[in-house]
Amino acid sequence: EVQLVESGGGLVQPGGSLRLSCVASGFSFDVYAIHWVRQAPGKGLEWVSGLSWNSDIIGFADSVKGRFTISRDNTRNSLYLQMTDLRPEDTALYYCVKSAVAGSGYNDAFDVWGQGTMVSVAS
Amino acid sequence: SYVLTQPPSVSVAPGKTATITCGGNNIGSKTVHWSQQKPGQAPVLVISHDSDRPTGIPDRFSGSNSGNPATLTITRVEAGDEADYYCQVWDSSSRQMLFGGGTRLTVL
């Protein structure tokens, strides 16, 4: 079964940091771009960041640029999101999502979603 | 920056056809994907590359992007289709993935 499992969410104070992890199984992780998408409570979907299969294409939403970094370890089938200088508006459920097309599919559809990990930023 | 516009809500009677629109500047030149999100669940891809149906998605779901707006059409609507629907495109100018604001489909 193709699966993405996120972890690392929690409650953090404004200005704090958090590292999210996503572990993949059931497919060849090392040939697919993987992204983070978030959803604030009661709101819509917002793309956060993405990383190509070989880490040569990296992207961030304007809202997180300069504060978040993304990385992957293909030997561990894992994707990470390092979040710093967190703000209340970063409060959301963070999903790990897989691109539908292998190799060059960095900007393609998202065909597999994890269940998400919740990040709450509050004092 | 590029903006995708969806109606906040669409209502339809069971058995009828629902059409959800996704507008954007020259959207016909972009590739549109659609996802369905039921309450408390993660989104599910229902249409990719304007009009392709992933395996397991009923043929009642179809997509078109021949002009502005792009559309998601659901025929013979069922109660189980009640959900939020999001369109998605890649904006090559900003090099960012964008989602529409979402449309809540209500089955009357």
Short mmCIF file of N, CA, C and O in Angstrom, two decimals, chain A residues 35 37 39 43-47 57-62 65 95 100-101 106-115, chain B residues 1 33 35 37 40-45 47-49 54 84 86 88-90 94-102:
data_model
loop_
_atom_site.label_atom_id
_atom_site.label_comp_id
_atom_site.label_asym_id
_atom_site.label_seq_id
_atom_site.Cartn_x
_atom_site.Cartn_y
_atom_site.Cartn_z
N HIS A 35 6.04 16.99 -1.73
CA HIS A 35 5.71 18.35 -1.33
C HIS A 35 5.07 18.38 0.05
O HIS A 35 4.61 17.35 0.56
N VAL A 37 1.90 20.47 1.88
CA VAL A 37 0.72 21.31 1.68
C VAL A 37 0.08 21.48 3.05
O VAL A 37 -0.01 20.51 3.81
N GLN A 39 -3.16 23.19 5.65
CA GLN A 39 -4.55 23.61 5.69
C GLN A 39 -4.85 24.16 7.08
O GLN A 39 -4.88 23.40 8.05
N LYS A 43 -10.03 26.31 6.71
CA LYS A 43 -9.62 27.03 5.50
C LYS A 43 -9.26 26.06 4.37
O LYS A 43 -9.37 24.85 4.51
N GLY A 44 -8.82 26.64 3.26
CA GLY A 44 -8.48 25.84 2.09
C GLY A 44 -7.04 25.34 2.12
O GLY A 44 -6.31 25.51 3.10
N LEU A 45 -6.66 24.73 1.00
CA LEU A 45 -5.32 24.15 0.88
C LEU A 45 -4.33 25.21 0.44
O LEU A 45 -4.63 26.07 -0.38
N GLU A 46 -3.12 25.13 0.98
CA GLU A 46 -2.04 26.04 0.61
C GLU A 46 -0.76 25.23 0.41
O GLU A 46 -0.28 24.58 1.34
N TRP A 47 -0.21 25.29 -0.78
CA TRP A 47 1.09 24.67 -1.03
C TRP A 47 2.17 25.40 -0.23
O TRP A 47 2.19 26.64 -0.20
N ILE A 57 15.52 20.63 -7.59
CA ILE A 57 14.47 21.65 -7.71
C ILE A 57 13.82 21.80 -6.33
O ILE A 57 13.30 20.83 -5.77
N ILE A 58 13.87 23.01 -5.82
CA ILE A 58 13.29 23.31 -4.51
C ILE A 58 12.40 24.54 -4.65
O ILE A 58 12.78 25.50 -5.34
N GLY A 59 11.24 24.51 -4.02
CA GLY A 59 10.36 25.67 -4.08
C GLY A 59 9.68 25.93 -2.75
O GLY A 59 9.47 25.00 -1.96
N PHE A 60 9.34 27.19 -2.54
CA PHE A 60 8.65 27.60 -1.33
C PHE A 60 7.57 28.61 -1.67
O PHE A 60 7.73 29.43 -2.57
N ALA A 61 6.49 28.57 -0.91
CA ALA A 61 5.49 29.61 -1.01
C ALA A 61 6.08 30.91 -0.46
O ALA A 61 6.94 30.89 0.43
N ASP A 62 5.61 32.02 -0.96
CA ASP A 62 6.11 33.32 -0.50
C ASP A 62 5.92 33.48 1.00
O ASP A 62 6.74 34.10 1.68
N LYS A 65 8.92 31.57 2.67
CA LYS A 65 10.27 31.72 2.12
C LYS A 65 11.17 32.41 3.13
O LYS A 65 10.80 33.41 3.76
N TYR A 95 0.28 18.47 5.42
CA TYR A 95 0.23 17.22 4.67
C TYR A 95 1.51 17.02 3.87
O TYR A 95 2.02 17.96 3.26
N ALA A 100 2.45 12.86 -8.91
CA ALA A 100 1.89 11.71 -9.62
C ALA A 100 2.83 11.12 -10.65
O ALA A 100 2.71 9.94 -11.01
N VAL A 101 3.78 11.92 -11.12
CA VAL A 101 4.66 11.49 -12.20
C VAL A 101 6.09 11.40 -11.69
O VAL A 101 6.60 12.31 -11.06
N TYR A 106 7.96 17.30 -10.89
CA TYR A 106 7.94 18.21 -9.73
C TYR A 106 6.68 19.06 -9.71
O TYR A 106 6.11 19.31 -8.65
N ASN A 107 6.24 19.53 -10.89
CA ASN A 107 5.11 20.45 -10.94
C ASN A 107 3.84 19.75 -11.40
O ASN A 107 2.97 20.36 -12.03
N ASP A 108 3.73 18.48 -11.09
CA ASP A 108 2.59 17.70 -11.54
C ASP A 108 1.51 17.58 -10.47
O ASP A 108 1.61 18.19 -9.40
N ALA A 109 0.48 16.79 -10.75
CA ALA A 109 -0.61 16.58 -9.80
C ALA A 109 -0.10 15.84 -8.56
O ALA A 109 0.94 15.19 -8.58
N PHE A 110 -0.88 15.93 -7.49
CA PHE A 110 -0.56 15.24 -6.24
C PHE A 110 -1.49 14.03 -6.12
O PHE A 110 -2.70 14.20 -5.94
N ASP A 111 -0.93 12.82 -6.18
CA ASP A 111 -1.81 11.66 -6.22
C ASP A 111 -1.89 10.88 -4.92
O ASP A 111 -2.73 9.99 -4.79
N VAL A 112 -1.02 11.17 -3.97
CA VAL A 112 -1.07 10.50 -2.67
C VAL A 112 -0.86 11.55 -1.59
O VAL A 112 0.09 12.35 -1.68
N TRP A 113 -1.71 11.51 -0.59
CA TRP A 113 -1.62 12.44 0.53
C TRP A 113 -1.50 11.65 1.84
O TRP A 113 -2.13 10.61 2.00
N GLY A 114 -0.70 12.17 2.76
CA GLY A 114 -0.69 11.61 4.10
C GLY A 114 -1.91 12.08 4.87
O GLY A 114 -2.78 12.76 4.32
N GLN A 115 -2.00 11.71 6.13
CA GLN A 115 -3.11 12.14 6.97
C GLN A 115 -2.83 13.46 7.67
O GLN A 115 -3.73 14.06 8.27
N SER B 1 0.55 38.20 -8.66
CA SER B 1 0.71 36.76 -8.72
C SER B 1 -0.57 36.14 -9.27
O SER B 1 -1.64 36.74 -9.25
N HIS B 33 -5.52 20.43 -12.26
CA HIS B 33 -5.83 19.20 -11.52
C HIS B 33 -6.93 19.51 -10.51
O HIS B 33 -7.04 20.65 -10.03
N SER B 35 -8.94 18.07 -6.87
CA SER B 35 -8.96 17.17 -5.72
C SER B 35 -10.25 17.33 -4.94
O SER B 35 -10.85 18.41 -4.92
N GLN B 37 -12.06 16.73 -1.17
CA GLN B 37 -11.78 16.55 0.26
C GLN B 37 -13.08 16.46 1.04
O GLN B 37 -13.84 17.41 1.12
N GLY B 40 -12.93 15.86 7.48
CA GLY B 40 -12.06 15.06 8.33
C GLY B 40 -11.11 14.14 7.60
O GLY B 40 -10.41 13.33 8.23
N GLN B 41 -11.07 14.24 6.27
CA GLN B 41 -10.19 13.37 5.48
C GLN B 41 -9.18 14.16 4.68
O GLN B 41 -9.35 15.36 4.44
N ALA B 42 -8.13 13.48 4.26
CA ALA B 42 -7.16 14.09 3.36
C ALA B 42 -7.75 14.18 1.96
O ALA B 42 -8.64 13.41 1.60
N PRO B 43 -7.29 15.15 1.17
CA PRO B 43 -7.77 15.25 -0.21
C PRO B 43 -7.45 14.01 -1.03
O PRO B 43 -6.52 13.27 -0.73
N VAL B 44 -8.25 13.84 -2.08
CA VAL B 44 -8.07 12.75 -3.03
C VAL B 44 -8.09 13.35 -4.44
O VAL B 44 -8.98 14.13 -4.77
N LEU B 45 -7.13 12.96 -5.25
CA LEU B 45 -7.08 13.44 -6.64
C LEU B 45 -8.21 12.80 -7.43
O LEU B 45 -8.32 11.57 -7.47
N ILE B 47 -9.26 14.39 -10.74
CA ILE B 47 -8.97 14.68 -12.14
C ILE B 47 -7.54 15.24 -12.22
O ILE B 47 -7.19 16.16 -11.48
N SER B 48 -6.73 14.69 -13.10
CA SER B 48 -5.39 15.24 -13.33
C SER B 48 -5.25 15.68 -14.78
O SER B 48 -6.00 15.21 -15.65
N HIS B 49 -4.32 16.56 -15.04
CA HIS B 49 -4.00 16.99 -16.40
C HIS B 49 -5.25 17.36 -17.18
O HIS B 49 -5.50 16.86 -18.29
N PRO B 54 -7.85 9.41 -12.45
CA PRO B 54 -7.00 8.39 -11.82
C PRO B 54 -7.77 7.09 -11.65
O PRO B 54 -9.01 7.08 -11.60
N ASP B 84 -15.56 19.20 -0.38
CA ASP B 84 -14.90 20.39 -0.91
C ASP B 84 -14.04 19.97 -2.10
O ASP B 84 -13.34 18.94 -2.04
N TYR B 86 -11.09 21.28 -4.90
CA TYR B 86 -10.04 22.27 -5.14
C TYR B 86 -9.42 22.08 -6.51
O TYR B 86 -9.06 20.94 -6.88
N GLN B 88 -6.10 23.08 -8.97
CA GLN B 88 -4.67 23.24 -8.69
C GLN B 88 -3.94 23.44 -10.01
O GLN B 88 -4.23 22.75 -11.00
N VAL B 89 -3.02 24.38 -10.03
CA VAL B 89 -2.18 24.58 -11.22
C VAL B 89 -0.76 24.89 -10.77
O VAL B 89 -0.53 25.32 -9.64
N TRP B 90 0.17 24.71 -11.70
CA TRP B 90 1.55 25.13 -11.50
C TRP B 90 1.71 26.48 -12.18
O TRP B 90 1.41 26.63 -13.36
N SER B 94 5.91 32.26 -11.02
CA SER B 94 6.36 32.34 -9.63
C SER B 94 7.03 31.06 -9.16
O SER B 94 7.60 31.01 -8.07
N ARG B 95 6.94 30.02 -10.01
CA ARG B 95 7.46 28.71 -9.68
C ARG B 95 6.84 28.18 -8.39
O ARG B 95 7.53 27.66 -7.50
N GLN B 96 5.54 28.32 -8.31
CA GLN B 96 4.81 27.86 -7.14
C GLN B 96 3.56 27.10 -7.58
O GLN B 96 2.97 27.39 -8.62
N MET B 97 3.18 26.12 -6.76
CA MET B 97 1.93 25.41 -6.97
C MET B 97 0.83 26.23 -6.33
O MET B 97 1.00 26.75 -5.23
N LEU B 98 -0.29 26.35 -7.01
CA LEU B 98 -1.38 27.16 -6.50
C LEU B 98 -2.66 26.35 -6.42
O LEU B 98 -2.95 25.53 -7.31
N PHE B 99 -3.45 26.62 -5.38
CA PHE B 99 -4.77 26.03 -5.25
C PHE B 99 -5.83 27.12 -5.34
O PHE B 99 -5.60 28.25 -4.91
N GLY B 100 -6.97 26.75 -5.89
CA GLY B 100 -8.12 27.62 -5.79
C GLY B 100 -8.62 27.62 -4.36
O GLY B 100 -8.20 26.81 -3.53
N GLY B 101 -9.54 28.53 -4.07
CA GLY B 101 -10.04 28.66 -2.70
C GLY B 101 -10.94 27.52 -2.26
O GLY B 101 -11.25 27.41 -1.07
N GLY B 102 -11.34 26.69 -3.21
CA GLY B 102 -12.20 25.55 -2.87
C GLY B 102 -13.67 25.85 -3.06
O GLY B 102 -14.13 26.98 -2.87
#
